[in-house]
Amino acid sequence: MDKWKEIKERLAHLHGSVELLADGHKLSLIKVHDGKKIFVRVYVDGCVDFAWTKTEDGKPVHAQGQFWRPMKRAAYPKKHYAALKRGWGKKEADRMITPRVIAVVPDFGTEGAVVAHLKKHFPDLDIKADEVAS
């Protein structure tokens, strides 16, 4: 079976999980909920450290941040475009409403989203072999 399909299948149900090995790090993907939303959280080497969310020029500062979802936001919403254009000019207004990566976060909305991110950036990752109890 394709490893990407297997990852999706293991994360199909609530509290489904899978452990992966990528770039010398152990990733734990777990489908969780916070009472309102269901999402997939990525743990790197068994933890989530929110110091890893920092970015510079759209790239994560810490190596562990590369496994997380880039969060994009614009400085101003598009509904303010007309006022920004009058005040700052078209070129600057376009820059102000263009979304940029401001952080990376450990949560993905669906298992398909996390698989697409990992497939794009880490095509050679391995699924960790399950240990059999003796």
mmCIF file with all atom_site columns, C-alpha atoms in Angstrom:
data_model
loop_
_atom_site.group_PDB
_atom_site.id
_atom_site.type_symbol
_atom_site.label_atom_id
_atom_site.label_alt_id
_atom_site.label_comp_id
_atom_site.label_asym_id
_atom_site.label_entity_id
_atom_site.label_seq_id
_atom_site.pdbx_PDB_ins_code
_atom_site.Cartn_x
_atom_site.Cartn_y
_atom_site.Cartn_z
_atom_site.occupancy
_atom_site.B_iso_or_equiv
_atom_site.pdbx_formal_charge
_atom_site.auth_seq_id
_atom_site.auth_comp_id
_atom_site.auth_asym_id
_atom_site.auth_atom_id
_atom_site.pdbx_PDB_model_num
ATOM 1   C CA . MET A 1 1   ? 0.000   0.000   0.000  1.00 0.00 ? 1   MET A CA 1
ATOM 2   C CA . ASP A 1 2   ? 1.144   3.538   -0.695 1.00 0.00 ? 2   ASP A CA 1
ATOM 3   C CA . LYS A 1 3   ? 2.609   5.166   2.432  1.00 0.00 ? 3   LYS A CA 1
ATOM 4   C CA . TRP A 1 4   ? 0.566   8.347   1.898  1.00 0.00 ? 4   TRP A CA 1
ATOM 5   C CA . LYS A 1 5   ? -2.684  6.374   1.768  1.00 0.00 ? 5   LYS A CA 1
ATOM 6   C CA . GLU A 1 6   ? -1.685  4.475   4.878  1.00 0.00 ? 6   GLU A CA 1
ATOM 7   C CA . ILE A 1 7   ? -1.029  7.724   6.768  1.00 0.00 ? 7   ILE A CA 1
ATOM 8   C CA . LYS A 1 8   ? -4.460  9.052   5.745  1.00 0.00 ? 8   LYS A CA 1
ATOM 9   C CA . GLU A 1 9   ? -6.173  5.817   6.767  1.00 0.00 ? 9   GLU A CA 1
ATOM 10  C CA . ARG A 1 10  ? -4.507  5.781   10.192 1.00 0.00 ? 10  ARG A CA 1
ATOM 11  C CA . LEU A 1 11  ? -5.670  9.365   10.763 1.00 0.00 ? 11  LEU A CA 1
ATOM 12  C CA . ALA A 1 12  ? -9.205  8.771   9.477  1.00 0.00 ? 12  ALA A CA 1
ATOM 13  C CA . HIS A 1 13  ? -10.775 8.380   12.925 1.00 0.00 ? 13  HIS A CA 1
ATOM 14  C CA . LEU A 1 14  ? -10.671 10.604  15.996 1.00 0.00 ? 14  LEU A CA 1
ATOM 15  C CA . HIS A 1 15  ? -7.565  9.892   18.105 1.00 0.00 ? 15  HIS A CA 1
ATOM 16  C CA . GLY A 1 16  ? -5.992  8.054   15.164 1.00 0.00 ? 16  GLY A CA 1
ATOM 17  C CA . SER A 1 17  ? -2.223  8.361   15.156 1.00 0.00 ? 17  SER A CA 1
ATOM 18  C CA . VAL A 1 18  ? 0.873   7.538   13.155 1.00 0.00 ? 18  VAL A CA 1
ATOM 19  C CA . GLU A 1 19  ? 4.585   7.903   13.863 1.00 0.00 ? 19  GLU A CA 1
ATOM 20  C CA . LEU A 1 20  ? 6.985   8.924   11.112 1.00 0.00 ? 20  LEU A CA 1
ATOM 21  C CA . LEU A 1 21  ? 10.722  9.409   10.700 1.00 0.00 ? 21  LEU A CA 1
ATOM 22  C CA . ALA A 1 22  ? 11.848  12.408  8.639  1.00 0.00 ? 22  ALA A CA 1
ATOM 23  C CA . ASP A 1 23  ? 15.160  14.300  8.524  1.00 0.00 ? 23  ASP A CA 1
ATOM 24  C CA . GLY A 1 24  ? 16.358  12.675  11.742 1.00 0.00 ? 24  GLY A CA 1
ATOM 25  C CA . HIS A 1 25  ? 13.246  13.661  13.701 1.00 0.00 ? 25  HIS A CA 1
ATOM 26  C CA . LYS A 1 26  ? 10.419  11.505  15.012 1.00 0.00 ? 26  LYS A CA 1
ATOM 27  C CA . LEU A 1 27  ? 7.027   12.933  14.048 1.00 0.00 ? 27  LEU A CA 1
ATOM 28  C CA . SER A 1 28  ? 3.829   11.924  15.823 1.00 0.00 ? 28  SER A CA 1
ATOM 29  C CA . LEU A 1 29  ? 0.634   12.832  13.993 1.00 0.00 ? 29  LEU A CA 1
ATOM 30  C CA . ILE A 1 30  ? -2.487  12.598  16.149 1.00 0.00 ? 30  ILE A CA 1
ATOM 31  C CA . LYS A 1 31  ? -6.063  13.495  15.244 1.00 0.00 ? 31  LYS A CA 1
ATOM 32  C CA . VAL A 1 32  ? -7.545  15.429  18.173 1.00 0.00 ? 32  VAL A CA 1
ATOM 33  C CA . HIS A 1 33  ? -10.388 17.801  19.005 1.00 0.00 ? 33  HIS A CA 1
ATOM 34  C CA . ASP A 1 34  ? -10.744 20.837  21.244 1.00 0.00 ? 34  ASP A CA 1
ATOM 35  C CA . GLY A 1 35  ? -14.495 20.561  21.742 1.00 0.00 ? 35  GLY A CA 1
ATOM 36  C CA . LYS A 1 36  ? -15.387 22.502  18.600 1.00 0.00 ? 36  LYS A CA 1
ATOM 37  C CA . LYS A 1 37  ? -12.930 21.550  15.872 1.00 0.00 ? 37  LYS A CA 1
ATOM 38  C CA . ILE A 1 38  ? -11.237 18.337  14.810 1.00 0.00 ? 38  ILE A CA 1
ATOM 39  C CA . PHE A 1 39  ? -7.675  18.701  13.528 1.00 0.00 ? 39  PHE A CA 1
ATOM 40  C CA . VAL A 1 40  ? -4.356  16.881  13.166 1.00 0.00 ? 40  VAL A CA 1
ATOM 41  C CA . ARG A 1 41  ? -1.559  17.971  15.521 1.00 0.00 ? 41  ARG A CA 1
ATOM 42  C CA . VAL A 1 42  ? 2.081   17.270  14.656 1.00 0.00 ? 42  VAL A CA 1
ATOM 43  C CA . TYR A 1 43  ? 4.472   16.548  17.523 1.00 0.00 ? 43  TYR A CA 1
ATOM 44  C CA . VAL A 1 44  ? 8.187   16.749  16.705 1.00 0.00 ? 44  VAL A CA 1
ATOM 45  C CA . ASP A 1 45  ? 10.362  14.469  18.858 1.00 0.00 ? 45  ASP A CA 1
ATOM 46  C CA . GLY A 1 46  ? 7.424   14.006  21.224 1.00 0.00 ? 46  GLY A CA 1
ATOM 47  C CA . CYS A 1 47  ? 6.658   17.646  22.004 1.00 0.00 ? 47  CYS A CA 1
ATOM 48  C CA . VAL A 1 48  ? 5.285   20.949  20.744 1.00 0.00 ? 48  VAL A CA 1
ATOM 49  C CA . ASP A 1 49  ? 7.394   23.959  21.658 1.00 0.00 ? 49  ASP A CA 1
ATOM 50  C CA . PHE A 1 50  ? 5.743   27.208  20.641 1.00 0.00 ? 50  PHE A CA 1
ATOM 51  C CA . ALA A 1 51  ? 9.165   28.884  20.323 1.00 0.00 ? 51  ALA A CA 1
ATOM 52  C CA . TRP A 1 52  ? 9.351   26.934  17.043 1.00 0.00 ? 52  TRP A CA 1
ATOM 53  C CA . THR A 1 53  ? 6.540   29.038  15.537 1.00 0.00 ? 53  THR A CA 1
ATOM 54  C CA . LYS A 1 54  ? 8.873   31.939  14.689 1.00 0.00 ? 54  LYS A CA 1
ATOM 55  C CA . THR A 1 55  ? 9.667   32.717  11.057 1.00 0.00 ? 55  THR A CA 1
ATOM 56  C CA . GLU A 1 56  ? 12.046  34.998  9.159  1.00 0.00 ? 56  GLU A CA 1
ATOM 57  C CA . ASP A 1 57  ? 11.284  35.901  5.548  1.00 0.00 ? 57  ASP A CA 1
ATOM 58  C CA . GLY A 1 58  ? 8.578   33.222  5.445  1.00 0.00 ? 58  GLY A CA 1
ATOM 59  C CA . LYS A 1 59  ? 10.915  30.414  6.554  1.00 0.00 ? 59  LYS A CA 1
ATOM 60  C CA . PRO A 1 60  ? 10.900  28.760  10.003 1.00 0.00 ? 60  PRO A CA 1
ATOM 61  C CA . VAL A 1 61  ? 13.745  29.862  12.294 1.00 0.00 ? 61  VAL A CA 1
ATOM 62  C CA . HIS A 1 62  ? 13.954  26.451  14.020 1.00 0.00 ? 62  HIS A CA 1
ATOM 63  C CA . ALA A 1 63  ? 14.427  23.189  12.098 1.00 0.00 ? 63  ALA A CA 1
ATOM 64  C CA . GLN A 1 64  ? 11.441  21.629  13.872 1.00 0.00 ? 64  GLN A CA 1
ATOM 65  C CA . GLY A 1 65  ? 9.141   24.315  12.432 1.00 0.00 ? 65  GLY A CA 1
ATOM 66  C CA . GLN A 1 66  ? 9.553   22.937  8.911  1.00 0.00 ? 66  GLN A CA 1
ATOM 67  C CA . PHE A 1 67  ? 7.126   20.109  9.753  1.00 0.00 ? 67  PHE A CA 1
ATOM 68  C CA . TRP A 1 68  ? 4.331   22.530  10.673 1.00 0.00 ? 68  TRP A CA 1
ATOM 69  C CA . ARG A 1 69  ? 1.727   24.446  8.650  1.00 0.00 ? 69  ARG A CA 1
ATOM 70  C CA . PRO A 1 70  ? 2.718   27.933  7.482  1.00 0.00 ? 70  PRO A CA 1
ATOM 71  C CA . MET A 1 71  ? 0.132   30.470  8.647  1.00 0.00 ? 71  MET A CA 1
ATOM 72  C CA . LYS A 1 72  ? -0.422  33.344  6.221  1.00 0.00 ? 72  LYS A CA 1
ATOM 73  C CA . ARG A 1 73  ? -1.981  36.661  7.099  1.00 0.00 ? 73  ARG A CA 1
ATOM 74  C CA . ALA A 1 74  ? -2.180  40.082  5.477  1.00 0.00 ? 74  ALA A CA 1
ATOM 75  C CA . ALA A 1 75  ? -1.443  43.297  7.348  1.00 0.00 ? 75  ALA A CA 1
ATOM 76  C CA . TYR A 1 76  ? -4.876  44.673  6.367  1.00 0.00 ? 76  TYR A CA 1
ATOM 77  C CA . PRO A 1 77  ? -8.089  43.008  5.110  1.00 0.00 ? 77  PRO A CA 1
ATOM 78  C CA . LYS A 1 78  ? -9.132  43.465  1.475  1.00 0.00 ? 78  LYS A CA 1
ATOM 79  C CA . LYS A 1 79  ? -12.151 45.537  2.494  1.00 0.00 ? 79  LYS A CA 1
ATOM 80  C CA . HIS A 1 80  ? -9.735  48.396  3.387  1.00 0.00 ? 80  HIS A CA 1
ATOM 81  C CA . TYR A 1 81  ? -8.054  48.296  -0.038 1.00 0.00 ? 81  TYR A CA 1
ATOM 82  C CA . ALA A 1 82  ? -9.768  51.425  -1.421 1.00 0.00 ? 82  ALA A CA 1
ATOM 83  C CA . ALA A 1 83  ? -8.765  53.550  1.582  1.00 0.00 ? 83  ALA A CA 1
ATOM 84  C CA . LEU A 1 84  ? -5.205  52.164  1.558  1.00 0.00 ? 84  LEU A CA 1
ATOM 85  C CA . LYS A 1 85  ? -4.900  52.894  -2.161 1.00 0.00 ? 85  LYS A CA 1
ATOM 86  C CA . ARG A 1 86  ? -5.962  56.520  -1.640 1.00 0.00 ? 86  ARG A CA 1
ATOM 87  C CA . GLY A 1 87  ? -3.590  57.006  1.282  1.00 0.00 ? 87  GLY A CA 1
ATOM 88  C CA . TRP A 1 88  ? -0.521  55.006  0.273  1.00 0.00 ? 88  TRP A CA 1
ATOM 89  C CA . GLY A 1 89  ? -0.818  54.445  -3.473 1.00 0.00 ? 89  GLY A CA 1
ATOM 90  C CA . LYS A 1 90  ? -1.603  51.299  -5.469 1.00 0.00 ? 90  LYS A CA 1
ATOM 91  C CA . LYS A 1 91  ? 1.775   49.568  -5.150 1.00 0.00 ? 91  LYS A CA 1
ATOM 92  C CA . GLU A 1 92  ? 1.964   49.932  -1.355 1.00 0.00 ? 92  GLU A CA 1
ATOM 93  C CA . ALA A 1 93  ? -1.740  49.066  -0.932 1.00 0.00 ? 93  ALA A CA 1
ATOM 94  C CA . ASP A 1 94  ? -1.224  45.847  -2.926 1.00 0.00 ? 94  ASP A CA 1
ATOM 95  C CA . ARG A 1 95  ? 1.693   44.928  -0.652 1.00 0.00 ? 95  ARG A CA 1
ATOM 96  C CA . MET A 1 96  ? -0.375  45.640  2.477  1.00 0.00 ? 96  MET A CA 1
ATOM 97  C CA . ILE A 1 97  ? -3.229  43.277  1.540  1.00 0.00 ? 97  ILE A CA 1
ATOM 98  C CA . THR A 1 98  ? -1.024  40.452  0.215  1.00 0.00 ? 98  THR A CA 1
ATOM 99  C CA . PRO A 1 99  ? -0.871  37.516  2.678  1.00 0.00 ? 99  PRO A CA 1
ATOM 100 C CA . ARG A 1 100 ? 2.597   36.621  3.995  1.00 0.00 ? 100 ARG A CA 1
ATOM 101 C CA . VAL A 1 101 ? 3.802   33.775  6.188  1.00 0.00 ? 101 VAL A CA 1
ATOM 102 C CA . ILE A 1 102 ? 3.906   35.160  9.715  1.00 0.00 ? 102 ILE A CA 1
ATOM 103 C CA . ALA A 1 103 ? 4.330   31.923  11.704 1.00 0.00 ? 103 ALA A CA 1
ATOM 104 C CA . VAL A 1 104 ? 4.178   28.142  11.530 1.00 0.00 ? 104 VAL A CA 1
ATOM 105 C CA . VAL A 1 105 ? 1.628   26.243  13.630 1.00 0.00 ? 105 VAL A CA 1
ATOM 106 C CA . PRO A 1 106 ? 1.470   22.541  14.597 1.00 0.00 ? 106 PRO A CA 1
ATOM 107 C CA . ASP A 1 107 ? -2.195  22.073  13.622 1.00 0.00 ? 107 ASP A CA 1
ATOM 108 C CA . PHE A 1 108 ? -3.562  21.010  10.230 1.00 0.00 ? 108 PHE A CA 1
ATOM 109 C CA . GLY A 1 109 ? -7.284  21.090  9.460  1.00 0.00 ? 109 GLY A CA 1
ATOM 110 C CA . THR A 1 110 ? -7.462  17.659  7.826  1.00 0.00 ? 110 THR A CA 1
ATOM 111 C CA . GLU A 1 111 ? -5.360  14.572  7.343  1.00 0.00 ? 111 GLU A CA 1
ATOM 112 C CA . GLY A 1 112 ? -5.188  15.394  3.628  1.00 0.00 ? 112 GLY A CA 1
ATOM 113 C CA . ALA A 1 113 ? -3.602  18.760  4.382  1.00 0.00 ? 113 ALA A CA 1
ATOM 114 C CA . VAL A 1 114 ? -0.863  17.276  6.566  1.00 0.00 ? 114 VAL A CA 1
ATOM 115 C CA . VAL A 1 115 ? -0.163  14.547  3.998  1.00 0.00 ? 115 VAL A CA 1
ATOM 116 C CA . ALA A 1 116 ? 0.068   17.137  1.189  1.00 0.00 ? 116 ALA A CA 1
ATOM 117 C CA . HIS A 1 117 ? 2.522   19.235  3.237  1.00 0.00 ? 117 HIS A CA 1
ATOM 118 C CA . LEU A 1 118 ? 4.707   16.247  4.113  1.00 0.00 ? 118 LEU A CA 1
ATOM 119 C CA . LYS A 1 119 ? 4.547   14.856  0.573  1.00 0.00 ? 119 LYS A CA 1
ATOM 120 C CA . LYS A 1 120 ? 5.726   18.187  -0.856 1.00 0.00 ? 120 LYS A CA 1
ATOM 121 C CA . HIS A 1 121 ? 8.550   18.850  1.620  1.00 0.00 ? 121 HIS A CA 1
ATOM 122 C CA . PHE A 1 122 ? 9.578   15.347  2.800  1.00 0.00 ? 122 PHE A CA 1
ATOM 123 C CA . PRO A 1 123 ? 8.933   12.804  0.018  1.00 0.00 ? 123 PRO A CA 1
ATOM 124 C CA . ASP A 1 124 ? 11.401  10.300  1.510  1.00 0.00 ? 124 ASP A CA 1
ATOM 125 C CA . LEU A 1 125 ? 9.937   10.044  5.031  1.00 0.00 ? 125 LEU A CA 1
ATOM 126 C CA . ASP A 1 126 ? 9.319   6.610   6.548  1.00 0.00 ? 126 ASP A CA 1
ATOM 127 C CA . ILE A 1 127 ? 6.493   5.233   8.649  1.00 0.00 ? 127 ILE A CA 1
ATOM 128 C CA . LYS A 1 128 ? 7.930   4.015   11.934 1.00 0.00 ? 128 LYS A CA 1
ATOM 129 C CA . ALA A 1 129 ? 7.509   0.256   12.318 1.00 0.00 ? 129 ALA A CA 1
ATOM 130 C CA . ASP A 1 130 ? 5.023   -0.669  15.042 1.00 0.00 ? 130 ASP A CA 1
ATOM 131 C CA . GLU A 1 131 ? 6.569   -2.483  17.960 1.00 0.00 ? 131 GLU A CA 1
ATOM 132 C CA . VAL A 1 132 ? 5.005   -5.842  18.647 1.00 0.00 ? 132 VAL A CA 1
ATOM 133 C CA . ALA A 1 133 ? 4.431   -6.736  22.304 1.00 0.00 ? 133 ALA A CA 1
ATOM 134 C CA . SER A 1 134 ? 5.988   -10.078 23.191 1.00 0.00 ? 134 SER A CA 1
#
